[in-house]
Backbone as a chain_set.jsonl record, in Angstrom:
{"seq": "MLKIAITGNIASGKSQLEKILIDNGYLVYDTDKIAHSILDTMTEFYGYDVFTNGKIDRKKLGNLVFSDNKVKKELEDLIHPLVKQKILELFEKHKNDKYVFVSVPLLYESGFDSMFDKVILVTIDKNTQLNRLILRNNLTKEDALKRINAQIPQEEKIEKADFIIDNNSTIENLKEKLNHIIKELEQ", "coords": {"N": [[0.445, -1.323, 0.267], [0.521, 2.299, -0.79], [1.597, 4.913, 1.141], [-0.759, 7.848, 0.516], [0.182, 11.776, 1.511], [-2.438, 14.352, 1.259], [-1.767, 17.778, 2.005], [-1.307, 21.038, 2.41], [-1.739, 25.096, 2.497], [-3.728, 26.193, 4.333], [-7.311, 27.036, 2.934], [-5.906, 26.347, -0.006], [-7.162, 24.549, -1.885], [-7.633, 21.961, -1.44], [-9.727, 20.824, -0.477], [-10.77, 20.93, -2.677], [-9.344, 18.769, -4.354], [-9.205, 16.342, -3.033], [-12.039, 15.366, -3.571], [-12.049, 15.346, -6.608], [-10.762, 13.234, -6.573], [-11.648, 11.092, -4.568], [-14.267, 11.095, -6.638], [-13.102, 9.55, -9.084], [-12.369, 7.301, -7.865], [-11.302, 7.154, -6.064], [-9.776, 6.385, -2.654], [-10.222, 8.453, 0.117], [-9.37, 9.988, 3.106], [-9.919, 11.982, 5.701], [-7.903, 13.992, 8.151], [-9.305, 16.354, 9.363], [-12.35, 16.117, 9.299], [-11.737, 13.805, 10.991], [-10.648, 14.738, 13.199], [-12.623, 16.686, 13.68], [-14.765, 14.927, 14.863], [-13.788, 13.619, 17.105], [-13.023, 15.668, 18.166], [-16.353, 16.396, 19.083], [-17.265, 14.404, 21.256], [-15.867, 15.561, 22.819], [-16.211, 16.834, 26.493], [-15.351, 18.54, 27.702], [-13.016, 21.317, 27.722], [-10.108, 21.931, 29.362], [-10.959, 23.937, 30.908], [-11.939, 25.535, 29.078], [-14.09, 28.084, 27.863], [-15.826, 26.659, 25.279], [-17.79, 25.857, 24.953], [-21.207, 25.236, 23.445], [-24.304, 24.755, 24.216], [-24.197, 22.154, 25.35], [-22.136, 20.999, 23.472], [-19.033, 21.383, 21.42], [-18.075, 24.815, 20.459], [-17.2, 25.384, 17.357], [-16.792, 27.681, 15.792], [-16.197, 29.296, 18.423], [-14.144, 27.597, 19.792], [-11.943, 27.978, 17.999], [-11.789, 31.289, 17.337], [-10.262, 31.351, 20.043], [-8.14, 29.739, 19.854], [-7.055, 30.472, 18.058], [-6.065, 33.061, 18.84], [-4.608, 32.977, 20.809], [-1.264, 31.407, 21.353], [-0.766, 29.407, 23.482], [-3.46, 27.938, 24.117], [-3.432, 27.053, 21.644], [-1.585, 25.1, 21.432], [-2.132, 23.467, 23.413], [-4.659, 21.926, 22.43], [-3.913, 20.428, 20.315], [-1.987, 19.316, 21.742], [-3.699, 17.423, 22.877], [-5.766, 16.856, 21.103], [-4.035, 15.632, 18.304], [-2.742, 12.887, 18.537], [-4.258, 11.365, 19.572], [-5.928, 11.668, 16.342], [-3.176, 10.896, 15.372], [-3.625, 7.995, 16.03], [-6.282, 7.088, 14.923], [-5.351, 7.682, 12.155], [-3.636, 5.424, 11.758], [-4.766, 3.424, 12.599], [-6.812, 3.359, 10.187], [-4.825, 2.613, 7.987], [-4.216, -0.119, 8.84], [-6.268, -1.562, 8.365], [-6.678, -1.155, 5.138], [-4.519, -2.22, 4.487], [-4.39, -3.609, 2.413], [-4.615, -2.433, 0.241], [-4.388, -0.254, -2.854], [-3.184, 2.06, -2.789], [-3.58, 4.706, -0.333], [-5.452, 7.704, 0.795], [-4.904, 10.279, 2.002], [-5.808, 13.696, 3.68], [-3.929, 15.79, 5.459], [-4.215, 18.643, 6.479], [-2.267, 20.514, 8.53], [-0.163, 18.613, 8.296], [2.891, 18.947, 8.314], [3.489, 20.678, 10.488], [1.995, 18.822, 12.597], [4.209, 16.678, 12.297], [3.439, 14.518, 11.104], [4.055, 13.614, 8.991], [5.82, 11.785, 8.757], [4.806, 9.284, 8.659], [3.932, 9.046, 6.346], [4.791, 7.567, 2.689], [4.503, 8.852, 0.692], [4.202, 12.628, -0.6], [1.368, 15.11, -0.98], [1.247, 18.034, -2.035], [-0.964, 21.036, -2.367], [-1.11, 24.271, -3.719], [-1.141, 27.922, -3.43], [-1.45, 31.179, -4.433], [-1.257, 33.929, -2.226], [-3.079, 36.184, -1.827], [-4.817, 34.817, -3.423], [-5.956, 33.041, -1.663], [-5.976, 34.639, 0.888], [-8.802, 35.862, 0.196], [-10.355, 33.85, -0.339], [-10.373, 32.528, 2.152], [-11.345, 34.231, 3.522], [-14.322, 34.708, 2.624], [-15.289, 32.31, 2.745], [-15.164, 30.991, 5.021], [-16.454, 33.56, 6.084], [-15.301, 35.759, 7.987], [-13.146, 37.986, 9.305], [-10.806, 39.864, 7.725], [-8.076, 40.379, 9.528], [-8.79, 38.166, 11.611], [-8.421, 36.188, 9.181], [-6.122, 36.007, 8.371], [-4.55, 35.636, 10.477], [-5.243, 32.901, 11.325], [-4.312, 31.791, 8.918], [-0.981, 33.011, 9.087], [-1.303, 30.703, 11.068], [0.454, 28.307, 10.567], [2.561, 26.475, 8.955], [4.844, 28.623, 6.689], [4.199, 27.968, 2.93], [5.84, 27.908, 1.187], [7.788, 26.803, 2.905], [6.724, 24.45, 3.129], [6.927, 23.33, -0.121], [9.696, 22.787, -0.183], [9.677, 20.075, 0.862], [7.625, 18.623, -0.076], [6.872, 15.524, -2.124], [5.095, 16.126, -4.394], [4.094, 18.713, -6.422], [1.232, 20.846, -6.5], [0.176, 23.65, -7.959], [-2.642, 25.415, -7.561], [-3.795, 27.808, -8.644], [-5.395, 28.106, -11.202], [-7.519, 26.705, -13.226], [-10.537, 24.085, -12.321], [-10.484, 22.157, -14.098], [-7.562, 22.364, -14.931], [-6.765, 21.669, -12.505], [-6.741, 18.75, -12.309], [-5.772, 17.561, -14.16], [-3.445, 17.86, -13.84], [-2.736, 16.634, -11.053], [-3.854, 14.198, -12.322], [-1.585, 13.172, -13.651], [0.572, 13.314, -12.09], [-0.959, 10.827, -10.917], [-0.375, 9.276, -12.067], [2.564, 8.942, -12.149], [2.859, 8.376, -9.982], [2.036, 5.589, -10.727], [3.847, 4.186, -11.516]], "CA": [[-0.114, -0.094, -0.327], [1.622, 3.385, -0.474], [0.408, 6.262, 1.821], [0.32, 9.54, 0.379], [-0.685, 12.589, 2.369], [-2.133, 15.48, 1.109], [-1.437, 18.762, 2.459], [-1.801, 22.413, 1.83], [-2.094, 25.438, 3.866], [-5.496, 26.798, 4.961], [-7.989, 27.561, 1.383], [-5.678, 26.358, -1.123], [-7.945, 23.737, -2.978], [-6.823, 20.586, -0.683], [-11.296, 19.418, -0.781], [-11.449, 20.051, -4.177], [-8.014, 17.683, -4.962], [-10.163, 15.466, -2.064], [-13.176, 15.654, -4.325], [-11.865, 14.702, -7.461], [-9.888, 12.001, -6.194], [-12.863, 10.137, -4.876], [-14.805, 10.642, -8.094], [-11.951, 8.862, -9.592], [-12.811, 5.974, -6.914], [-9.67, 6.235, -4.652], [-9.638, 5.993, -1.123], [-9.81, 9.515, 0.809], [-9.672, 10.186, 3.897], [-9.489, 13.278, 5.981], [-7.811, 14.381, 9.405], [-10.293, 17.837, 9.825], [-13.09, 15.25, 9.85], [-11.35, 12.483, 12.107], [-10.256, 15.507, 14.228], [-13.863, 17.251, 14.77], [-15.943, 13.741, 15.34], [-13.122, 13.699, 18.353], [-13.58, 17.404, 19.465], [-17.633, 15.958, 18.882], [-17.363, 14.061, 21.824], [-15.47, 16.761, 24.376], [-17.42, 17.499, 27.245], [-14.476, 20.135, 28.489], [-11.122, 21.707, 27.458], [-9.166, 22.712, 29.696], [-11.945, 25.157, 31.392], [-12.249, 26.93, 28.371], [-15.797, 28.275, 27.539], [-16.147, 26.922, 23.896], [-18.988, 24.864, 23.982], [-22.603, 25.696, 23.445], [-25.852, 23.503, 24.564], [-23.862, 20.553, 25.323], [-21.573, 20.939, 22.826], [-17.89, 22.272, 21.372], [-18.386, 25.414, 19.698], [-16.122, 25.565, 16.574], [-16.408, 29.494, 15.899], [-15.636, 29.976, 19.704], [-12.97, 27.475, 19.633], [-11.54, 28.387, 16.599], [-11.148, 32.461, 17.466], [-9.876, 31.124, 21.323], [-7.136, 28.705, 19.644], [-5.573, 31.506, 16.77], [-5.41, 34.081, 19.459], [-3.58, 32.546, 22.196], [-0.368, 29.859, 21.015], [-0.84, 28.318, 24.183], [-4.491, 27.752, 24.083], [-3.358, 26.105, 20.509], [-1.126, 24.242, 21.503], [-2.833, 22.397, 24.55], [-5.684, 21.953, 22.015], [-3.168, 19.774, 19.436], [-1.344, 18.1, 22.713], [-5.003, 16.71, 22.91], [-5.878, 15.992, 19.485], [-2.971, 14.715, 17.28], [-2.545, 11.524, 19.038], [-5.656, 10.639, 18.684], [-5.818, 11.444, 14.827], [-2.48, 9.652, 14.959], [-3.841, 6.414, 15.95], [-6.969, 6.775, 13.832], [-4.795, 7.387, 10.655], [-2.362, 4.6, 11.813], [-5.945, 1.872, 12.01], [-6.859, 3.097, 8.398], [-4.029, 1.811, 7.231], [-4.644, -1.481, 8.807], [-7.996, -1.934, 7.622], [-7.057, -0.9, 4.162], [-3.129, -2.289, 4.202], [-4.553, -4.371, 0.695], [-5.58, -1.315, -1.191], [-2.78, -0.225, -3.336], [-3.208, 3.397, -2.405], [-4.79, 5.434, 0.949], [-5.295, 9.197, -0.016], [-5.202, 10.959, 3.671], [-5.44, 14.911, 3.663], [-3.835, 16.572, 6.653], [-3.423, 20.203, 6.513], [-1.577, 20.445, 9.528], [0.701, 17.809, 8.246], [4.496, 19.164, 9.107], [3.165, 21.33, 11.888], [1.733, 18.288, 13.579], [5.096, 15.565, 12.371], [2.688, 13.236, 10.477], [4.912, 13.303, 7.436], [7.098, 10.945, 8.449], [4.029, 8.384, 8.418], [3.531, 8.595, 4.377], [4.931, 7.399, 1.631], [4.369, 10.112, -0.251], [3.039, 13.619, 0.143], [1.196, 16.234, -2.351], [1.406, 19.651, -1.502], [-1.439, 22.067, -2.775], [-0.173, 25.359, -3.525], [-2.074, 28.886, -3.541], [-0.946, 32.79, -3.814], [-1.636, 34.35, -0.714], [-4.056, 37.019, -1.961], [-6.301, 34.344, -3.669], [-5.82, 32.018, -0.656], [-6.744, 35.651, 2.115], [-9.663, 36.347, -0.355], [-10.686, 32.713, -0.313], [-11.272, 32.504, 3.098], [-12.391, 35.278, 4.155], [-15.343, 34.442, 2.009], [-16.031, 30.917, 3.093], [-15.218, 30.991, 6.744], [-16.869, 34.589, 6.755], [-13.938, 36.305, 8.322], [-11.935, 39.452, 9.421], [-9.185, 40.267, 7.108], [-7.092, 39.902, 10.702], [-8.638, 36.834, 11.938], [-7.892, 35.176, 8.199], [-4.831, 36.003, 8.417], [-4.538, 34.793, 11.987], [-5.13, 31.665, 10.032], [-2.895, 31.865, 7.263], [-0.511, 32.515, 10.391], [-0.543, 29.787, 12.224], [0.678, 27.547, 9.615], [4.393, 27.218, 7.87], [4.679, 28.951, 4.777], [3.772, 26.897, 1.675], [7.045, 28.072, 0.2], [8.527, 25.208, 3.284], [6.568, 22.901, 2.595], [7.361, 23.27, -0.917], [10.689, 21.685, 0.014], [9.114, 18.723, 1.812], [6.541, 17.638, -0.289], [7.365, 15.026, -3.107], [4.528, 16.314, -5.633], [3.448, 20.834, -5.463], [0.137, 21.033, -7.636], [-0.12, 25.342, -7.745], [-4.007, 25.775, -7.444], [-4.076, 29.167, -9.372], [-6.162, 28.085, -12.013], [-9.198, 25.956, -13.335], [-10.985, 22.972, -11.749], [-9.72, 21.06, -15.176], [-6.096, 21.889, -14.421], [-6.258, 20.869, -11.244], [-7.539, 17.4, -12.793], [-5.059, 17.771, -15.045], [-1.656, 17.906, -12.875], [-3.587, 14.978, -10.626], [-3.531, 13.398, -13.004], [-0.59, 13.743, -13.76], [0.94, 12.749, -10.145], [-1.186, 9.441, -10.425], [0.456, 8.092, -13.898], [3.982, 8.955, -11.992], [2.891, 7.069, -8.865], [1.71, 4.116, -11.105], [5.572, 3.897, -12.675]], "C": [[1.563, 1.1, 0.096], [0.182, 4.372, -0.274], [0.859, 7.684, 1.263], [-0.975, 10.501, 0.84], [-1.369, 14.097, 0.948], [-2.385, 16.523, 1.375], [-1.615, 20.241, 1.744], [-2.209, 23.569, 2.774], [-3.772, 26.021, 3.056], [-6.137, 27.458, 3.587], [-6.703, 27.209, 0.42], [-6.124, 25.312, -1.917], [-7.466, 22.839, -2.198], [-8.24, 19.614, -0.928], [-11.205, 19.348, -1.937], [-10.427, 18.587, -4.484], [-9.138, 16.275, -4.064], [-10.92, 14.598, -2.942], [-13.336, 14.607, -5.643], [-11.241, 13.307, -7.875], [-11.01, 10.403, -6.125], [-14.045, 10.417, -5.731], [-14.619, 9.613, -9.186], [-12.075, 7.366, -9.165], [-11.686, 5.571, -6.29], [-10.165, 6.633, -3.622], [-9.459, 7.45, -0.502], [-9.836, 9.509, 2.01], [-8.856, 11.932, 5.005], [-9.557, 14.1, 7.606], [-8.753, 15.308, 9.601], [-11.322, 16.579, 10.098], [-13.029, 14.542, 11.285], [-11.828, 13.723, 13.735], [-11.317, 16.085, 15.07], [-14.772, 15.95, 15.351], [-14.661, 13.74, 17.068], [-13.375, 14.785, 19.135], [-15.512, 17.138, 19.599], [-18.251, 15.188, 20.279], [-16.427, 13.901, 23.469], [-16.338, 16.79, 25.569], [-16.867, 18.438, 27.835], [-13.109, 20.208, 28.091], [-11.025, 22.762, 28.024], [-10.078, 24.224, 30.748], [-12.631, 26.063, 30.719], [-13.885, 27.042, 28.012], [-16.49, 28.2, 25.841], [-17.085, 26.009, 23.25], [-20.585, 25.853, 24.18], [-23.359, 24.788, 23.125], [-24.459, 22.116, 24.766], [-21.94, 20.354, 24.408], [-19.906, 22.186, 21.797], [-18.91, 23.012, 20.241], [-17.33, 25.751, 18.569], [-15.744, 26.834, 16.316], [-15.718, 29.773, 16.842], [-13.837, 29.272, 19.847], [-11.586, 27.764, 18.728], [-10.709, 30.367, 16.985], [-9.862, 32.899, 19.47], [-8.223, 30.504, 20.732], [-6.127, 29.996, 18.498], [-5.525, 32.544, 17.201], [-4.504, 33.727, 20.668], [-3.301, 31.082, 21.974], [-0.789, 28.305, 22.64], [-1.841, 27.578, 24.328], [-4.442, 26.226, 22.797], [-2.894, 24.796, 20.727], [-1.227, 23.077, 22.777], [-4.076, 21.448, 24.004], [-4.482, 20.388, 21.285], [-2.751, 18.739, 20.077], [-2.219, 16.866, 22.61], [-5.539, 16.135, 21.645], [-5.142, 15.247, 18.834], [-2.598, 13.655, 17.871], [-3.404, 10.997, 18.969], [-6.057, 10.113, 17.528], [-4.64, 10.587, 14.467], [-2.803, 8.393, 14.936], [-5.197, 5.996, 15.441], [-6.13, 6.584, 12.063], [-4.164, 6.081, 10.911], [-3.55, 3.074, 11.519], [-6.506, 2.052, 10.843], [-6.022, 2.83, 8.071], [-3.63, 0.822, 7.412], [-5.576, -1.964, 8.165], [-7.638, -1.862, 6.325], [-5.435, -1.381, 3.991], [-3.272, -3.528, 2.689], [-4.869, -3.517, -0.022], [-3.52, -1.273, -1.468], [-2.229, 1.178, -2.953], [-4.418, 4.141, -1.357], [-5.111, 7.128, 0.723], [-5.728, 9.491, 1.797], [-4.507, 12.318, 3.653], [-5.414, 15.129, 5.194], [-3.743, 17.976, 6.287], [-2.313, 20.789, 7.401], [-0.194, 19.208, 9.732], [2.199, 17.866, 8.593], [4.336, 19.83, 10.377], [2.48, 20.343, 13.019], [3.398, 16.545, 13.227], [4.498, 14.178, 12.254], [3.53, 12.85, 9.421], [5.376, 11.95, 7.2], [5.955, 9.035, 8.246], [3.645, 8.054, 6.535], [4.753, 8.723, 3.746], [5.925, 8.638, 0.229], [3.856, 11.934, -0.238], [2.827, 14.893, -1.124], [0.948, 17.282, -1.632], [0.3, 20.709, -2.6], [-0.631, 23.303, -2.616], [-1.473, 26.199, -4.25], [-1.434, 30.169, -3.53], [-1.656, 33.084, -3.126], [-3.039, 35.393, -0.642], [-5.497, 36.588, -2.369], [-6.837, 33.737, -2.233], [-6.44, 33.506, 0.551], [-8.389, 35.467, 1.641], [-10.991, 35.298, -0.084], [-11.622, 32.065, 0.982], [-11.393, 33.042, 4.394], [-13.939, 35.182, 3.825], [-15.776, 33.225, 2.416], [-15.802, 30.58, 4.116], [-15.785, 32.684, 7.497], [-16.456, 35.427, 7.98], [-13.277, 37.433, 8.334], [-10.424, 39.506, 8.632], [-7.94, 39.345, 8.397], [-7.769, 38.88, 11.454], [-8.041, 35.794, 11.154], [-6.628, 35.339, 8.572], [-4.295, 35.769, 9.779], [-4.362, 33.561, 12.057], [-4.375, 30.47, 9.836], [-1.787, 32.009, 8.491], [0.236, 31.7, 11.122], [-0.317, 28.219, 11.387], [1.953, 27.93, 9.282], [3.766, 27.235, 7.016], [4.687, 28.048, 4.239], [5.543, 27.146, 1.39], [8.159, 27.095, 1.47], [8.529, 24.766, 3.486], [6.801, 22.321, 1.377], [8.418, 22.503, -0.692], [10.971, 20.626, 0.102], [7.963, 18.015, 1.154], [7.358, 16.902, -1.665], [6.664, 15.601, -4.745], [3.817, 17.756, -5.348], [2.358, 20.381, -7.087], [-0.2, 23.0, -7.537], [-1.164, 25.16, -8.112], [-4.447, 27.189, -7.651], [-4.786, 29.743, -10.249], [-7.593, 27.56, -11.816], [-9.333, 24.729, -12.749], [-10.07, 21.633, -13.166], [-8.081, 21.263, -14.558], [-5.509, 21.429, -13.552], [-6.427, 19.231, -11.368], [-6.669, 17.231, -13.291], [-3.477, 17.35, -14.595], [-2.305, 16.783, -11.267], [-3.663, 14.03, -11.265], [-2.846, 12.388, -13.916], [0.571, 13.013, -12.844], [0.465, 11.176, -10.21], [-0.269, 8.314, -11.54], [1.774, 8.323, -12.632], [3.888, 8.066, -10.356], [2.85, 5.462, -9.065], [2.953, 3.591, -11.645], [6.366, 3.28, -11.66]], "O": [[2.659, 1.015, 0.651], [-0.949, 4.591, -0.709], [1.885, 8.361, 1.328], [-2.198, 10.384, 0.756], [-0.719, 14.561, 0.011], [-3.555, 16.714, 1.044], [-2.044, 20.392, 0.601], [-2.908, 23.297, 3.751], [-4.421, 26.138, 2.016], [-5.511, 28.405, 3.111], [-6.425, 28.291, -0.096], [-5.343, 25.085, -2.841], [-6.252, 22.999, -2.325], [-8.281, 18.44, -1.299], [-11.389, 18.303, -2.56], [-10.915, 17.503, -4.805], [-9.699, 15.399, -4.722], [-10.662, 13.408, -3.127], [-14.096, 13.659, -5.842], [-11.208, 12.618, -8.894], [-11.188, 9.404, -6.822], [-15.009, 9.749, -5.36], [-15.435, 9.033, -9.904], [-11.922, 6.411, -9.927], [-11.182, 4.482, -6.017], [-11.158, 7.354, -3.717], [-8.276, 7.771, -0.612], [-10.691, 8.666, 2.279], [-7.805, 12.571, 4.951], [-10.537, 14.599, 8.16], [-9.379, 14.79, 10.526], [-11.127, 15.99, 11.161], [-13.776, 14.591, 12.262], [-12.635, 13.688, 14.664], [-11.365, 16.166, 16.298], [-15.463, 16.148, 16.35], [-15.248, 13.935, 18.133], [-13.775, 14.901, 20.293], [-15.988, 17.927, 20.414], [-19.458, 15.255, 20.507], [-16.283, 13.129, 24.416], [-17.522, 16.741, 25.233], [-17.532, 19.238, 28.492], [-12.259, 19.318, 28.132], [-11.396, 23.911, 27.783], [-9.554, 25.284, 31.089], [-13.431, 26.93, 31.07], [-14.674, 26.1, 27.94], [-17.217, 29.012, 25.27], [-17.29, 25.567, 22.119], [-20.846, 26.834, 24.875], [-23.306, 24.087, 22.115], [-24.155, 21.311, 23.886], [-20.943, 19.736, 24.783], [-19.908, 23.409, 21.661], [-19.829, 22.576, 19.546], [-16.468, 26.532, 18.972], [-14.591, 27.217, 16.519], [-14.675, 30.4, 16.651], [-12.775, 29.886, 19.948], [-10.403, 27.679, 19.058], [-9.512, 30.642, 16.913], [-9.201, 33.853, 19.882], [-7.212, 30.926, 21.294], [-4.921, 30.188, 18.342], [-5.05, 33.399, 16.453], [-3.77, 34.51, 21.27], [-4.0, 30.078, 22.106], [-0.953, 27.087, 22.712], [-1.566, 26.429, 24.674], [-4.952, 25.106, 22.828], [-3.417, 23.724, 20.423], [-0.514, 22.089, 22.952], [-4.524, 20.507, 24.66], [-4.413, 19.376, 21.982], [-2.839, 17.58, 19.67], [-1.855, 15.713, 22.375], [-5.65, 14.936, 21.389], [-5.508, 14.08, 18.7], [-1.491, 13.481, 17.361], [-3.474, 10.003, 18.246], [-6.409, 8.957, 17.291], [-4.723, 9.73, 13.588], [-2.423, 7.636, 14.043], [-5.463, 4.795, 15.427], [-6.281, 5.738, 11.182], [-4.213, 5.46, 9.849], [-3.415, 2.127, 10.744], [-6.804, 1.02, 10.241], [-6.463, 2.434, 6.992], [-2.787, 0.365, 6.64], [-5.469, -2.892, 7.364], [-8.356, -2.707, 5.789], [-4.96, -0.699, 3.083], [-2.327, -4.103, 2.148], [-5.473, -3.802, -1.056], [-2.441, -1.66, -1.019], [-1.026, 1.409, -2.823], [-5.642, 4.159, -1.487], [-4.136, 7.409, 0.025], [-6.603, 8.996, 2.507], [-3.286, 12.47, 3.625], [-6.304, 14.864, 6.002], [-2.779, 18.204, 5.556], [-1.485, 21.545, 6.892], [0.485, 18.954, 10.727], [2.724, 16.89, 9.129], [5.067, 19.518, 11.317], [2.343, 20.763, 14.168], [3.414, 15.563, 13.97], [4.759, 13.138, 12.859], [3.611, 11.676, 9.061], [5.411, 11.227, 6.204], [6.392, 7.969, 7.814], [3.244, 7.094, 5.877], [5.612, 9.572, 3.981], [6.911, 8.94, -0.443], [2.834, 12.13, 0.42], [3.659, 15.409, -1.87], [0.377, 17.235, -0.542], [0.827, 21.125, -3.632], [0.24, 23.495, -1.767], [-2.335, 25.811, -5.039], [-0.76, 30.359, -2.517], [-2.805, 32.645, -3.177], [-3.844, 35.422, 0.289], [-6.603, 37.085, -2.159], [-7.967, 33.951, -1.793], [-7.521, 33.226, 1.07], [-9.205, 35.028, 2.451], [-12.141, 35.605, 0.228], [-12.717, 31.508, 1.047], [-11.486, 32.699, 5.572], [-14.758, 35.542, 4.67], [-17.005, 33.169, 2.4], [-16.362, 29.508, 4.348], [-15.697, 33.048, 8.669], [-17.261, 35.718, 8.865], [-12.813, 37.865, 7.279], [-9.29, 39.218, 9.014], [-7.296, 38.302, 8.293], [-6.958, 38.596, 12.336], [-7.413, 34.839, 11.61], [-6.161, 34.439, 9.27], [-3.066, 35.808, 9.728], [-3.472, 33.046, 12.733], [-4.042, 29.325, 10.141], [-1.641, 30.908, 9.022], [1.375, 31.655, 11.588], [-0.933, 27.195, 11.684], [2.458, 29.053, 9.25], [2.815, 26.623, 6.531], [5.143, 27.05, 4.797], [6.298, 26.18, 1.499], [9.243, 26.696, 1.044], [9.416, 24.11, 4.033], [6.922, 21.097, 1.327], [8.216, 21.327, -0.994], [11.991, 20.054, -0.28], [7.403, 17.033, 1.644], [8.284, 17.494, -2.221], [7.241, 15.59, -5.832], [3.137, 17.987, -4.348], [2.629, 19.879, -8.178], [-1.087, 23.303, -6.739], [-1.134, 24.628, -9.222], [-5.325, 27.71, -6.963], [-5.014, 30.939, -10.434], [-8.443, 27.725, -10.941], [-8.275, 24.124, -12.58], [-9.351, 20.647, -13.008], [-7.525, 20.424, -13.85], [-4.38, 20.948, -13.457], [-6.191, 18.552, -10.369], [-6.312, 16.163, -12.794], [-2.66, 16.601, -15.128], [-1.317, 16.36, -10.666], [-3.533, 12.911, -10.767], [-3.184, 11.396, -14.562], [1.321, 12.135, -13.268], [1.185, 10.302, -9.727], [0.184, 7.173, -11.629], [1.744, 7.243, -12.043], [4.732, 7.337, -9.835], [3.225, 4.523, -8.362], [2.962, 2.505, -12.224], [7.517, 2.922, -11.908]]}, "num_chains": 1, "name": "protein.A"}
């Protein structure tokens, strides 16, 4: 089995790439969804007021995490080991499959890169990223920049990735680039 990570900074187009893979019959898991399911089971988080009606309020949590590095680290220390365990379970479950793709937005930040055989990095120019994030998440420019700046710059990730997909064009172009990568993986 070839374990392939899909990564990229926030609002780079990872979800679109995942959708293309799924539409083409590939197995794709998303660590954000795994983390969200873990968060949904939490009943407390170090006494922080991030709950609404007994459930984690992701907006409250996001505002807290992206404005306080200590809280961000506490959450990562709690969630990352659980996400890592789920990824290992997925690898075991699919050990006889040819490929398993896992979308890991914080691949390098979490240290999960060593778990994968190959890494596909989706990149985007900073202005497009900022505008997408503001529109998608209904954020102020300041809040969007906090989220962008909380990740390792994509220039550093480019040096570490096996494949880079520049996502500043059309969906058709994204599909073409992905098809080229799949052909390389099959060699």
